Coordinates of C-alpha atoms in Angstrom, one line a residue:
X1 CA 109.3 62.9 142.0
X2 CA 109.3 59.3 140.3
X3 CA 112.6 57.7 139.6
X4 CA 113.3 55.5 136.5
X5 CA 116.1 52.6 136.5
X6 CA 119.1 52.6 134.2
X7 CA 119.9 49.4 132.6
X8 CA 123.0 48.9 134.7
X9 CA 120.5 49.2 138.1
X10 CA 121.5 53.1 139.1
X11 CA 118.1 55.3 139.6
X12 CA 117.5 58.4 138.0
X13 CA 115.1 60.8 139.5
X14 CA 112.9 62.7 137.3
X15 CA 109.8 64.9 137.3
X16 CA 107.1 66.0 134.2
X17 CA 105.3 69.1 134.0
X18 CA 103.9 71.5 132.0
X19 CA 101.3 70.0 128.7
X20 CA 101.6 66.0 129.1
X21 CA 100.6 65.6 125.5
X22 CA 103.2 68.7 124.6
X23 CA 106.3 68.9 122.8
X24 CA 109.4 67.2 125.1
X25 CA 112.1 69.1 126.3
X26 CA 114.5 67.7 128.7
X27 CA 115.3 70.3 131.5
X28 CA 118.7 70.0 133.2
X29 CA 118.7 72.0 136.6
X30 CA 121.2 74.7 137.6
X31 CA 124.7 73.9 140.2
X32 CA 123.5 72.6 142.4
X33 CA 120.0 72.0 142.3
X34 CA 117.5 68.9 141.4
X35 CA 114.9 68.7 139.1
X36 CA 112.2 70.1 141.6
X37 CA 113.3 73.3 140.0
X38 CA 111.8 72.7 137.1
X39 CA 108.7 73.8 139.2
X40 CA 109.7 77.1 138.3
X41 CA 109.2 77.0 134.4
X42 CA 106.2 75.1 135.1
X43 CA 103.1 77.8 133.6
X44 CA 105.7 78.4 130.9
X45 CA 105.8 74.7 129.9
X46 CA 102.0 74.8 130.0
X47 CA 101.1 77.9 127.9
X48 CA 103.9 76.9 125.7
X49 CA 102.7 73.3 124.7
X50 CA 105.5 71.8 126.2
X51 CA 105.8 68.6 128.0
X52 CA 109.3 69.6 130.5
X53 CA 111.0 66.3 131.9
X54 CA 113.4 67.3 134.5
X55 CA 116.0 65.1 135.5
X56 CA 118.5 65.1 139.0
X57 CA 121.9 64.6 137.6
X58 CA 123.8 62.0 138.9
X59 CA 124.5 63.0 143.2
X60 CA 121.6 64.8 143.4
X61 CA 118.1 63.7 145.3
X62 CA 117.1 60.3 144.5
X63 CA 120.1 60.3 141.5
X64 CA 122.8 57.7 142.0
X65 CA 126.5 59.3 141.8
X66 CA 128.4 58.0 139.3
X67 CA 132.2 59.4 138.0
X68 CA 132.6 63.0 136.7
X69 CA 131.7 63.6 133.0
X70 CA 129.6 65.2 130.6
X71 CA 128.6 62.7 128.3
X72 CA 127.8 59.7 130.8
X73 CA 125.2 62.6 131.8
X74 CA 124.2 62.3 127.6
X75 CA 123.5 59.1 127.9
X76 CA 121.7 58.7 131.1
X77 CA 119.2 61.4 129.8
X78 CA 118.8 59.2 126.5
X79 CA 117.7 56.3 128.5
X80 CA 115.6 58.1 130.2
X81 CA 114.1 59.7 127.4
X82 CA 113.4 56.1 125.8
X83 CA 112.0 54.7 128.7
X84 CA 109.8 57.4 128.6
X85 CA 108.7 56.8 125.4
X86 CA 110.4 59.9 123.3
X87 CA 112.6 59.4 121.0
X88 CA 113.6 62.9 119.3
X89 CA 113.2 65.9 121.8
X90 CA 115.2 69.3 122.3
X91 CA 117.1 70.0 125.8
X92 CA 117.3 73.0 128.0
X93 CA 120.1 73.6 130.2
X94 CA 120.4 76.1 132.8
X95 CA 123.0 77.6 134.1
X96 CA 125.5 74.9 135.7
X97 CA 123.2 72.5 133.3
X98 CA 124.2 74.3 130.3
X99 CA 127.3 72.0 129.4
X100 CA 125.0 68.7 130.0
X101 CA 122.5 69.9 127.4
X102 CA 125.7 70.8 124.7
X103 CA 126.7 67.4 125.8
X104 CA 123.1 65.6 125.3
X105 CA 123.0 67.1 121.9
X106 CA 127.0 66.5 120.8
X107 CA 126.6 62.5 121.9
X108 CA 122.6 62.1 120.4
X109 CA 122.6 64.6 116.7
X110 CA 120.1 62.4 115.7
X111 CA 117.2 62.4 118.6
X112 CA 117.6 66.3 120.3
X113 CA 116.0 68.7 117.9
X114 CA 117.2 72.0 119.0
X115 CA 119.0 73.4 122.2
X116 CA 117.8 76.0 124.7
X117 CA 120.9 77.4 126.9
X118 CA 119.9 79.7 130.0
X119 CA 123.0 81.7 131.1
X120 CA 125.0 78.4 130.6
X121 CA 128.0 78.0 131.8
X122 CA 131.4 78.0 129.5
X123 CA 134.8 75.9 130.7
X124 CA 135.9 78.0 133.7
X125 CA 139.1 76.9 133.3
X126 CA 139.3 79.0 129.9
X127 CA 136.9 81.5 130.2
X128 CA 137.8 82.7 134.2
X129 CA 140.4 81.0 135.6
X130 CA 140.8 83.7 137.8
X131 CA 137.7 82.3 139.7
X132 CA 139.2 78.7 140.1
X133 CA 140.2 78.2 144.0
X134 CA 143.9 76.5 144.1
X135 CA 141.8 73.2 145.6
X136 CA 139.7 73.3 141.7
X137 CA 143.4 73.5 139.8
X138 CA 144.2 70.7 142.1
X139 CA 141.5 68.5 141.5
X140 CA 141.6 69.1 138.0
X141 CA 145.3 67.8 137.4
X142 CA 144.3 64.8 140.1
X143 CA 141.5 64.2 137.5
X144 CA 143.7 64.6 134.5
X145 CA 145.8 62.0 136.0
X146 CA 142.8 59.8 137.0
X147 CA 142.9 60.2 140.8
X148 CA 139.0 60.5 140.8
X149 CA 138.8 59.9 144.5
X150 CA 141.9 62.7 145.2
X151 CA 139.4 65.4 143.1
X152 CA 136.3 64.3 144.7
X153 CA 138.0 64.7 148.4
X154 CA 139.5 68.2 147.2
X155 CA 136.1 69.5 146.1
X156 CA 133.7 68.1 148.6
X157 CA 136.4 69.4 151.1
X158 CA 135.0 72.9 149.3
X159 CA 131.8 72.1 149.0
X160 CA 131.7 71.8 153.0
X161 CA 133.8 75.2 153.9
X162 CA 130.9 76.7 152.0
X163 CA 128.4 75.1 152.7
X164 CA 128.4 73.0 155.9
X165 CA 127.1 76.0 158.1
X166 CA 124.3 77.0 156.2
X167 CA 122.6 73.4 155.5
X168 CA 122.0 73.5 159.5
X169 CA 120.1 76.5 159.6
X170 CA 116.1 76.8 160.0
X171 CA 114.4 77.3 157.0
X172 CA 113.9 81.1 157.2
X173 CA 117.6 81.9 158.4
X174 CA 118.7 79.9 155.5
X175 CA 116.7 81.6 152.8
X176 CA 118.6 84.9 154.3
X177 CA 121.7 83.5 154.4
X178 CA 121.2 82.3 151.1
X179 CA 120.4 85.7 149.8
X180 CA 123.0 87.3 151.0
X181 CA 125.4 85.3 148.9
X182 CA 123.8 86.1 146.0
X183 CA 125.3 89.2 144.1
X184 CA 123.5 92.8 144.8
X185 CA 122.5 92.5 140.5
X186 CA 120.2 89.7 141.8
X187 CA 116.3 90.7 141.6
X188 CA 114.3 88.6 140.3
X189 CA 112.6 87.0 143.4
X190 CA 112.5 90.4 145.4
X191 CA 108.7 90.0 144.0
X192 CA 108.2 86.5 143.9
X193 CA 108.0 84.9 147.1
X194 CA 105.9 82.3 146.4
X195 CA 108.7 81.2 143.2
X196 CA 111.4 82.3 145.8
X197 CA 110.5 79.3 148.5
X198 CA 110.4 77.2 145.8
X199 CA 113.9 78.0 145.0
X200 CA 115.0 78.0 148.3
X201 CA 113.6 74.2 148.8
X202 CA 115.3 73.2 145.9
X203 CA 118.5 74.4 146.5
X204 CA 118.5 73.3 149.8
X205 CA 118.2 69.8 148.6
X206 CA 120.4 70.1 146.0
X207 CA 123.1 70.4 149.1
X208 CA 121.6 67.9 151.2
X209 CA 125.0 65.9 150.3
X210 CA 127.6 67.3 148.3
X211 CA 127.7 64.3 145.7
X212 CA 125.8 65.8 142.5
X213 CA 127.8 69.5 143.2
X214 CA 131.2 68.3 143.5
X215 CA 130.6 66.3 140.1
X216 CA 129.2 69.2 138.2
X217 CA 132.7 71.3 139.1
X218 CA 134.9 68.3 138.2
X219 CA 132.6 68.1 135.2
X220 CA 133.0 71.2 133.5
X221 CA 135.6 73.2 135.4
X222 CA 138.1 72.0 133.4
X223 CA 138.5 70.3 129.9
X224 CA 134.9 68.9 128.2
X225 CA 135.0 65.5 127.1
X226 CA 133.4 66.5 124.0
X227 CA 133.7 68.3 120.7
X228 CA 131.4 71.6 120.9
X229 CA 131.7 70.8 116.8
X230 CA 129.5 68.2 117.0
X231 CA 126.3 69.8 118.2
X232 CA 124.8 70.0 115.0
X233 CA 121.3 71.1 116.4
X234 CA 119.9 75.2 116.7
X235 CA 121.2 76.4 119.5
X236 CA 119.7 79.2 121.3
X237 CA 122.4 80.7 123.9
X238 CA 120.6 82.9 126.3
X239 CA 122.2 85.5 128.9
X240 CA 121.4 88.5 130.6
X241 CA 123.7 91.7 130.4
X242 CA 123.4 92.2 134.1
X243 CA 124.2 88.8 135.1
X244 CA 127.8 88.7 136.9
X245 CA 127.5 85.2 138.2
X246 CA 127.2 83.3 134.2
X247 CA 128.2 86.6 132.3
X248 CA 127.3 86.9 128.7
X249 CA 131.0 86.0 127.6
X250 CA 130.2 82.4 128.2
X251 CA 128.2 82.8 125.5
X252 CA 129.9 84.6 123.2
X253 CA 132.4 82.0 123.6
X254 CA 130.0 79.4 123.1
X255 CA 128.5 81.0 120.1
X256 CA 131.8 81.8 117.9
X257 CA 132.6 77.6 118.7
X258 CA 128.7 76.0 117.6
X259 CA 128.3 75.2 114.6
X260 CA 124.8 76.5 114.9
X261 CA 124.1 79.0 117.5
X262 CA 122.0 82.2 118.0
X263 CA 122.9 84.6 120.6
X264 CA 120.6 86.5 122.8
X265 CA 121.5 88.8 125.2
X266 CA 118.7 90.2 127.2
X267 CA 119.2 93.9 128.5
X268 CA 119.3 94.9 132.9
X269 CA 118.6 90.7 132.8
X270 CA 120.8 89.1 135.9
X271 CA 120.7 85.4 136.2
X272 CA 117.1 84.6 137.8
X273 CA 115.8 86.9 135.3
X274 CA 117.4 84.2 132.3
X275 CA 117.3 80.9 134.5
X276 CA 113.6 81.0 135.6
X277 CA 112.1 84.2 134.0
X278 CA 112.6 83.9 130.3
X279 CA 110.6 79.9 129.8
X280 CA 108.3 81.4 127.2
X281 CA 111.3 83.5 125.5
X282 CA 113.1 80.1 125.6
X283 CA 110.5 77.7 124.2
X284 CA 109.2 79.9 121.5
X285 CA 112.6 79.0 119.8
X286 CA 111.0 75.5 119.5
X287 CA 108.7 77.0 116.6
X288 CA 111.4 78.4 115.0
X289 CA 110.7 81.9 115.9
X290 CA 113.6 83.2 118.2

């Protein structure tokens, strides 16, 4: 992992893989997660002539924390990107990422080329409120109201209940408890240990604090703080019809509100199958051809 400094002295952590001389895409990691997982899309990037620059959102690994939002995580990833030397690239979000990439592409129209969405998530708060706990509707209105610190301390609050327990576990008794969260639609590693441990690392030190997590949820739980109108790049919106965790009706939802979005929903696909198996699927779009 290297980690490049913002011009107001925060660190960003980032990795590069895939064809160093290849087309950049900017990979935003799933909830919660750090860009180790890009790891995972890795011989993808490769055969697909693409240069992949992951980066930890804010709270995660190396990543400074920084207030809940969207489109401060826009602008991070466009310094980055210009320290880097590129200056027009196209974004992929997975999963809990998928609302970062919208936002990258809503706050730059002029630098990201084309978006590549893998079973990203919609606002929860419209789309399955059901699933908010009353400690999310909480923290929401504490946010609204611009009690940062209140949300922060109701979520992280969560983030422990859940979590707390199974960050103290040896490695293999957490990849099993791990697991067994995971819905019974869930597959796609059964087969792949050796992409499975990778996973598992990640995830593990996507929890090692509960920083980068808790601001995802306060991120894009509720309201967006931008205008879905405003992404006037391709979009590619990709779910799996299997997938109960991101179903497709995030993107339908997403779909009927870009201004420029193709749908693809893949069939028995749950969400390893879109979030890690699909990278060839996903960057083909960058030649126009999905």
């Amino acid at each position: 992992m290297d980690v490049f400094r913002t011009a107001d002295g925060r660190e960003l952590e980032y990795v590069e893989v895939g064809d160093p001389g290849g087309r950049p895409v900017v990979h935003l990691h799933g909830t919660p997660g750090t860009a180790g997982s890009a790891a995972l899309l890795e011989d993808a990037a490769r055969r697909s002539d693409v240069r992949l620059l992951a980066v930890s959102r804010p709270g995660y690994g190396r990543s400074s924390t920084t207030p809940p939002g969207l489109v401060s995580v826009a602008r991070d990833v466009g310094e980055l990107a210009s320290g880097l030397g590129v200056e027009e690239f196209a974004v992929l979000g997975v999963s809990g990422g998928g609302p970062f990439a919208l936002a990258t592409a809503a706050a730059m129209p002029a630098r990201v080329r084309r978006v590549l969405i893998a079973a990203g998530q919609g606002p929860v708060h419209l789309l399955a409120p059901q699933h908010l706990e009353p400690d999310d509707v909480q923290a929401l209105e504490l946010l609204a109201a611009g009690d940062v610190d209140g949300a922060v301390a109701l979520v992280t609050a969560e983030a422990r209940r859940d979590f707390d327990a199974l960050r103290k576990f040896p490695v293999d008794e957490f990849e099993a408890a791990l697991s067994g969260m995971a819905p019974p639609s869930e597959h796609y590693f059964d087969t792949r240990p050796d992409e499975r441990a990778v996973f598992m690392a990640d995830f593990r030190r996507g929890i090692e604090r509960y920083d980068g997590f808790v601001r995802d949820n306060l991120s894009w739980l509720g309201p967006w703080d931008f205008d879905l109108a405003d992404v006037v790049a391709p979009v590619l919106l990709c779910y799996g019809d299997a997938d109960v965790m991101v179903p497709a009706t995030n993107g339908e939802w997403l779909a009927e509100r870009l201004p420029r979005a193709t749908l693809s929903i893949q069939s028995d696909a749950g969400h390893g199958d879109v979030t890690f198996g699909l990278g060839e699927h996903l960057f083909a779009a960058l030649d126009g051809s999905t």
